[in-house]
Amino acid sequence: MVKVQFLELAQKELDDAFEYYEYQQADLGYRFVQEVYNSVDLIKFYPLGWCNVSKNTRRCLVKTFPYGVIYQKREDMILVVAIANLHRKPNYWVKRIKNKKAGH
């Protein structure tokens, strides 16, 4: 099974979005997180199946929410670089992928 790691900033984005959606409506944050992990599961099975956003980085859209999972397929793992709100400035996460190691 393919291992998945989140950069610390990607995990923070997930946590912050969860809190935002949960504040908006009870259980909406949990539905958001479930959809993100559904996207991550798809990425694990089809790591090259999503659109390129840079040379080594891809984006898988999150169903129902305006987010994308930005990731890189590494030798033996998937590195989640960002849980990107698609209404934000595009490619704000690019600096994260230069010489960054995975964090939890």
Tab-separated table of C-alpha atoms in Angstrom:
chain	number	residue	atom	x	y	z
A	1	MET	CA	0.000	0.000	0.000
A	2	VAL	CA	1.222	3.473	-0.851
A	3	LYS	CA	2.162	5.644	2.108
A	4	VAL	CA	0.771	9.197	2.292
A	5	GLN	CA	2.428	12.045	4.180
A	6	PHE	CA	1.203	15.602	4.630
A	7	LEU	CA	3.501	18.585	4.887
A	8	GLU	CA	2.821	20.339	8.179
A	9	LEU	CA	1.340	23.327	6.341
A	10	ALA	CA	-0.992	21.043	4.363
A	11	GLN	CA	-2.189	19.443	7.603
A	12	LYS	CA	-2.782	22.913	9.061
A	13	GLU	CA	-4.821	23.868	5.994
A	14	LEU	CA	-6.939	20.758	6.450
A	15	ASP	CA	-7.440	21.506	10.142
A	16	ASP	CA	-8.281	25.168	9.492
A	17	ALA	CA	-10.780	24.306	6.753
A	18	PHE	CA	-12.377	21.711	9.031
A	19	GLU	CA	-12.848	24.347	11.734
A	20	TYR	CA	-14.229	26.850	9.234
A	21	TYR	CA	-16.800	24.423	7.802
A	22	GLU	CA	-17.736	23.070	11.205
A	23	TYR	CA	-18.385	26.630	12.379
A	24	GLN	CA	-20.607	27.211	9.334
A	25	GLN	CA	-22.742	24.126	9.941
A	26	ALA	CA	-22.624	21.153	12.299
A	27	ASP	CA	-20.950	18.114	10.673
A	28	LEU	CA	-19.967	20.038	7.531
A	29	GLY	CA	-16.344	20.005	8.677
A	30	TYR	CA	-16.472	16.231	9.023
A	31	ARG	CA	-17.977	15.900	5.542
A	32	PHE	CA	-15.190	18.104	4.174
A	33	VAL	CA	-12.461	15.986	5.779
A	34	GLN	CA	-14.127	12.802	4.493
A	35	GLU	CA	-14.149	14.180	0.936
A	36	VAL	CA	-10.475	15.158	1.233
A	37	TYR	CA	-9.596	11.624	2.341
A	38	ASN	CA	-11.738	10.195	-0.472
A	39	SER	CA	-9.575	12.237	-2.855
A	40	VAL	CA	-6.411	10.988	-1.144
A	41	ASP	CA	-7.626	7.398	-1.570
A	42	LEU	CA	-8.146	8.012	-5.290
A	43	ILE	CA	-4.651	9.489	-5.522
A	44	LYS	CA	-3.176	6.399	-3.848
A	45	PHE	CA	-4.748	4.133	-6.480
A	46	TYR	CA	-4.193	6.438	-9.480
A	47	PRO	CA	-1.228	8.676	-8.574
A	48	LEU	CA	-0.641	9.817	-12.160
A	49	GLY	CA	-4.323	10.204	-12.997
A	50	TRP	CA	-4.768	13.852	-12.045
A	51	CYS	CA	-3.862	17.075	-13.787
A	52	ASN	CA	-0.352	18.506	-13.604
A	53	VAL	CA	0.007	21.881	-11.928
A	54	SER	CA	3.806	21.908	-12.256
A	55	LYS	CA	6.488	19.533	-13.515
A	56	ASN	CA	6.254	17.052	-10.605
A	57	THR	CA	3.098	18.199	-8.870
A	58	ARG	CA	-0.526	17.272	-9.483
A	59	ARG	CA	-3.948	18.340	-8.239
A	60	CYS	CA	-6.944	16.186	-7.443
A	61	LEU	CA	-10.189	18.089	-6.921
A	62	VAL	CA	-12.209	17.525	-3.761
A	63	LYS	CA	-15.813	16.586	-4.499
A	64	THR	CA	-18.442	19.149	-3.413
A	65	PHE	CA	-15.930	21.637	-1.957
A	66	PRO	CA	-13.785	24.292	-3.714
A	67	TYR	CA	-10.521	22.581	-2.760
A	68	GLY	CA	-7.819	20.561	-4.405
A	69	VAL	CA	-5.308	18.130	-2.967
A	70	ILE	CA	-1.912	19.254	-4.273
A	71	TYR	CA	0.564	16.377	-4.189
A	72	GLN	CA	3.708	14.801	-5.545
A	73	LYS	CA	4.285	11.144	-6.300
A	74	ARG	CA	7.610	10.306	-4.717
A	75	GLU	CA	9.467	6.980	-5.030
A	76	ASP	CA	7.539	5.121	-2.359
A	77	MET	CA	4.958	7.626	-1.169
A	78	ILE	CA	2.517	10.415	-1.917
A	79	LEU	CA	3.482	13.787	-0.434
A	80	VAL	CA	0.526	16.108	0.119
A	81	VAL	CA	1.868	19.619	-0.372
A	82	ALA	CA	-1.350	21.578	0.148
A	83	ILE	CA	-5.055	21.337	0.746
A	84	ALA	CA	-5.651	24.299	-1.517
A	85	ASN	CA	-8.700	26.499	-1.506
A	86	LEU	CA	-9.225	27.030	-5.227
A	87	HIS	CA	-10.444	30.573	-4.627
A	88	ARG	CA	-7.046	31.592	-3.218
A	89	LYS	CA	-4.114	32.961	-5.130
A	90	PRO	CA	-3.024	30.178	-7.523
A	91	ASN	CA	0.223	28.362	-6.822
A	92	TYR	CA	0.746	29.981	-3.410
A	93	TRP	CA	2.086	26.616	-2.251
A	94	VAL	CA	4.955	26.346	-4.792
A	95	LYS	CA	7.665	27.421	-2.331
A	96	ARG	CA	6.731	24.481	-0.109
A	97	ILE	CA	7.994	21.879	-2.562
A	98	LYS	CA	11.532	23.174	-2.844
A	99	ASN	CA	13.751	21.071	-0.586
A	100	LYS	CA	10.941	20.284	1.863
A	101	LYS	CA	10.667	17.044	3.712
A	102	ALA	CA	7.378	15.512	4.760
A	103	GLY	CA	6.047	16.373	8.154
A	104	HIS	CA	3.178	15.102	10.152
